[in-house]
PDB file of C-alpha atoms in Angstrom:
ATOM      1  CA  UNK M 986      65.192 117.973 109.331  1.00 63.00           C
ATOM      2  CA  UNK M 987      65.187 114.054 108.779  1.00 80.00           C
ATOM      3  CA  UNK M 988      67.728 112.562 110.358  1.00 86.00           C
ATOM      4  CA  UNK M 989      68.590 108.329 110.478  1.00 89.00           C
ATOM      5  CA  UNK M 990      70.634 106.239 112.606  1.00 91.00           C
ATOM      6  CA  UNK M 991      74.177 105.628 111.201  1.00 93.00           C
ATOM      7  CA  UNK M 992      74.104 101.374 110.067  1.00 93.00           C
ATOM      8  CA  UNK M 993      76.893 101.180 107.429  1.00 94.00           C
ATOM      9  CA  UNK M 994      79.544 103.070 106.019  1.00 93.00           C
ATOM     10  CA  UNK M 995      77.457 104.424 103.005  1.00 95.00           C
ATOM     11  CA  UNK M 996      75.483 105.875 105.948  1.00 94.00           C
ATOM     12  CA  UNK M 997      78.625 107.387 107.465  1.00 94.00           C
ATOM     13  CA  UNK M 998      79.940 109.050 104.602  1.00 94.00           C
ATOM     14  CA  UNK M 999      76.207 110.573 103.518  1.00 94.00           C
ATOM     15  CA  UNK M1000      76.456 111.668 107.030  1.00 94.00           C
ATOM     16  CA  UNK M1001      79.757 113.270 106.869  1.00 95.00           C
ATOM     17  CA  UNK M1002      78.735 115.313 103.697  1.00 95.00           C
ATOM     18  CA  UNK M1003      75.632 116.408 105.325  1.00 93.00           C
ATOM     19  CA  UNK M1004      77.846 117.795 108.113  1.00 93.00           C
ATOM     20  CA  UNK M1005      80.235 119.540 105.801  1.00 94.00           C
ATOM     21  CA  UNK M1006      77.542 121.231 104.191  1.00 93.00           C
ATOM     22  CA  UNK M1007      76.114 122.756 107.772  1.00 93.00           C
ATOM     23  CA  UNK M1008      79.681 123.484 108.867  1.00 92.00           C
ATOM     24  CA  UNK M1009      78.737 127.427 108.836  1.00 91.00           C
ATOM     25  CA  UNK M1010      75.337 126.776 110.658  1.00 90.00           C
ATOM     26  CA  UNK M1011      74.731 129.210 113.704  1.00 92.00           C
ATOM     27  CA  UNK M1012      74.208 127.364 117.146  1.00 91.00           C
ATOM     28  CA  UNK M1013      70.265 127.402 118.116  1.00 92.00           C
ATOM     29  CA  UNK M1014      69.042 127.693 114.621  1.00 94.00           C
ATOM     30  CA  UNK M1015      67.136 124.380 113.277  1.00 92.00           C
ATOM     31  CA  UNK M1016      70.354 124.130 110.922  1.00 93.00           C
ATOM     32  CA  UNK M1017      72.714 124.198 114.012  1.00 92.00           C
ATOM     33  CA  UNK M1018      70.789 121.584 115.635  1.00 93.00           C
ATOM     34  CA  UNK M1019      71.124 119.140 112.909  1.00 93.00           C
ATOM     35  CA  UNK M1020      74.974 119.808 112.524  1.00 93.00           C
ATOM     36  CA  UNK M1021      74.878 119.408 116.397  1.00 94.00           C
ATOM     37  CA  UNK M1022      72.570 115.951 116.277  1.00 94.00           C
ATOM     38  CA  UNK M1023      74.698 114.514 113.003  1.00 94.00           C
ATOM     39  CA  UNK M1024      77.968 115.082 114.723  1.00 95.00           C
ATOM     40  CA  UNK M1025      76.999 113.052 117.925  1.00 95.00           C
ATOM     41  CA  UNK M1026      75.822 110.405 115.289  1.00 94.00           C
ATOM     42  CA  UNK M1027      79.089 110.668 113.314  1.00 94.00           C
ATOM     43  CA  UNK M1028      81.425 110.522 116.667  1.00 93.00           C
ATOM     44  CA  UNK M1029      79.761 107.566 117.805  1.00 92.00           C
ATOM     45  CA  UNK M1030      79.787 105.567 114.807  1.00 91.00           C
ATOM     46  CA  UNK M1031      83.685 106.529 114.769  1.00 91.00           C
ATOM     47  CA  UNK M1032      84.559 105.521 118.171  1.00 88.00           C
ATOM     48  CA  UNK M1033      82.689 102.090 117.357  1.00 90.00           C
ATOM     49  CA  UNK M1034      84.010 101.298 113.835  1.00 89.00           C
ATOM     50  CA  UNK M1035      87.410 103.384 113.258  1.00 82.00           C
ATOM     51  CA  UNK M1036      89.110 102.596 116.218  1.00 78.00           C
ATOM     52  CA  UNK M1037      92.737 103.882 116.670  1.00 75.00           C
ATOM     53  CA  UNK M1038      95.232 101.668 118.383  1.00 75.00           C
ATOM     54  CA  UNK M1039      97.377 103.499 121.158  1.00 73.00           C
ATOM     55  CA  UNK M1040     100.835 103.850 119.520  1.00 81.00           C
ATOM     56  CA  UNK M1041     103.506 101.188 120.278  1.00 88.00           C
ATOM     57  CA  UNK M1042     106.000 102.323 123.056  1.00 94.00           C
ATOM     58  CA  UNK M1043     108.934 103.667 120.285  1.00 95.00           C
ATOM     59  CA  UNK M1044     106.339 105.255 118.340  1.00 93.00           C
ATOM     60  CA  UNK M1045     105.151 106.942 121.711  1.00 94.00           C
ATOM     61  CA  UNK M1046     108.669 107.888 123.086  1.00 96.00           C
ATOM     62  CA  UNK M1047     109.511 109.612 119.717  1.00 96.00           C
ATOM     63  CA  UNK M1048     105.885 111.544 119.520  1.00 94.00           C
ATOM     64  CA  UNK M1049     106.905 113.043 123.098  1.00 95.00           C
ATOM     65  CA  UNK M1050     110.188 113.740 122.243  1.00 96.00           C
ATOM     66  CA  UNK M1051     109.385 115.330 119.095  1.00 96.00           C
ATOM     67  CA  UNK M1052     106.484 117.680 121.240  1.00 94.00           C
ATOM     68  CA  UNK M1053     109.048 118.339 124.052  1.00 95.00           C
ATOM     69  CA  UNK M1054     112.146 119.158 121.714  1.00 96.00           C
ATOM     70  CA  UNK M1055     114.126 116.270 123.502  1.00 96.00           C
ATOM     71  CA  UNK M1056     117.210 114.486 122.367  1.00 96.00           C
ATOM     72  CA  UNK M1057     118.203 110.837 122.856  1.00 96.00           C
ATOM     73  CA  UNK M1058     120.611 112.216 125.744  1.00 97.00           C
ATOM     74  CA  UNK M1059     117.478 113.813 127.467  1.00 97.00           C
ATOM     75  CA  UNK M1060     116.310 110.362 127.773  1.00 97.00           C
ATOM     76  CA  UNK M1061     119.379 108.986 129.583  1.00 97.00           C
ATOM     77  CA  UNK M1062     117.880 109.702 133.118  1.00 97.00           C
ATOM     78  CA  UNK M1063     114.492 107.831 132.194  1.00 97.00           C
ATOM     79  CA  UNK M1064     116.110 105.013 130.334  1.00 97.00           C
ATOM     80  CA  UNK M1065     119.635 104.376 131.047  1.00 96.00           C
ATOM     81  CA  UNK M1066     123.006 104.640 129.435  1.00 97.00           C
ATOM     82  CA  UNK M1067     122.909 106.029 125.719  1.00 97.00           C
ATOM     83  CA  UNK M1068     123.672 103.016 124.417  1.00 97.00           C
ATOM     84  CA  UNK M1069     120.650 101.090 126.262  1.00 97.00           C
ATOM     85  CA  UNK M1070     118.526 104.645 124.606  1.00 97.00           C
ATOM     86  CA  UNK M1071     119.763 103.587 121.088  1.00 97.00           C
ATOM     87  CA  UNK M1072     118.753  99.891 121.801  1.00 97.00           C
ATOM     88  CA  UNK M1073     115.331 100.835 122.945  1.00 96.00           C
ATOM     89  CA  UNK M1074     114.766 103.168 120.501  1.00 96.00           C
ATOM     90  CA  UNK M1075     116.046 100.948 116.913  1.00 96.00           C
ATOM     91  CA  UNK M1076     113.428  98.209 118.950  1.00 94.00           C
ATOM     92  CA  UNK M1077     116.431  95.849 120.162  1.00 95.00           C
ATOM     93  CA  UNK M1078     115.574  96.165 123.554  1.00 94.00           C
ATOM     94  CA  UNK M1079     112.112  96.276 125.533  1.00 94.00           C
ATOM     95  CA  UNK M1080     111.381  98.476 128.425  1.00 95.00           C
ATOM     96  CA  UNK M1081     111.520  97.582 131.839  1.00 95.00           C
ATOM     97  CA  UNK M1082     109.015  98.472 134.275  1.00 95.00           C
ATOM     98  CA  UNK M1083     111.255 100.750 135.546  1.00 96.00           C
ATOM     99  CA  UNK M1084     111.820 102.590 132.343  1.00 96.00           C
ATOM    100  CA  UNK M1085     107.852 102.415 131.834  1.00 96.00           C
ATOM    101  CA  UNK M1086     107.137 104.208 135.253  1.00 96.00           C
ATOM    102  CA  UNK M1087     109.839 106.711 134.587  1.00 97.00           C
ATOM    103  CA  UNK M1088     108.904 107.721 131.332  1.00 97.00           C
ATOM    104  CA  UNK M1089     104.947 107.868 132.246  1.00 96.00           C
ATOM    105  CA  UNK M1090     105.951 110.243 135.555  1.00 96.00           C
ATOM    106  CA  UNK M1091     108.364 112.289 133.677  1.00 95.00           C
ATOM    107  CA  UNK M1092     106.979 112.877 130.007  1.00 95.00           C
ATOM    108  CA  UNK M1093     103.007 111.720 130.732  1.00 94.00           C
ATOM    109  CA  UNK M1094     103.651 109.016 127.882  1.00 93.00           C
ATOM    110  CA  UNK M1095     100.200 107.143 128.798  1.00 91.00           C
ATOM    111  CA  UNK M1096     101.132 103.585 130.613  1.00 90.00           C
ATOM    112  CA  UNK M1097      99.160 101.895 128.028  1.00 88.00           C
ATOM    113  CA  UNK M1098     101.448 102.869 125.116  1.00 90.00           C
ATOM    114  CA  UNK M1099     104.288 101.960 126.953  1.00 93.00           C
ATOM    115  CA  UNK M1100     103.158  98.726 127.993  1.00 90.00           C
ATOM    116  CA  UNK M1101     102.410  97.500 124.514  1.00 85.00           C
ATOM    117  CA  UNK M1102     104.097  95.004 122.382  1.00 79.00           C
ATOM    118  CA  UNK M1103     106.786  97.422 119.923  1.00 72.00           C
ATOM    119  CA  UNK M1104     105.759  97.023 116.563  1.00 64.00           C
ATOM    120  CA  UNK M1105     108.130  96.260 113.784  1.00 65.00           C
ATOM    121  CA  UNK M1106     111.037  98.516 112.940  1.00 58.00           C
ATOM    122  CA  UNK M1107     109.976 101.554 111.105  1.00 49.00           C
ATOM    123  CA  UNK M1108     111.355 104.026 109.180  1.00 40.00           C
ATOM    124  CA  UNK M1109     111.996 107.344 111.541  1.00 39.00           C
TER     125      UNK M1109
END
């Protein structure tokens, strides 16, 4: 086992190829140990260099709706009237602190996502 630190994107790609070759390795074998070490290295590289930002508030709300099978009407107790829900989901109105609290408490949407700036209008 010759393992080197990941210092570049090229090293990362090479490590990922090696991980793919070792995916069927049994735990406790030399190949299994190598797989374990390489995945730890790759995970560290990804956390440092491939950061995924939290979604903006509207994306987070839409994701929660999709996951729970909710409709816009289901959001009314959390956001307000049907018109208010439409304004928020169409990015015409910002969430208030009270809305953020209710969405976080009732739907479990991370507060950091709800507090982010709303991104540009995207096709749903």
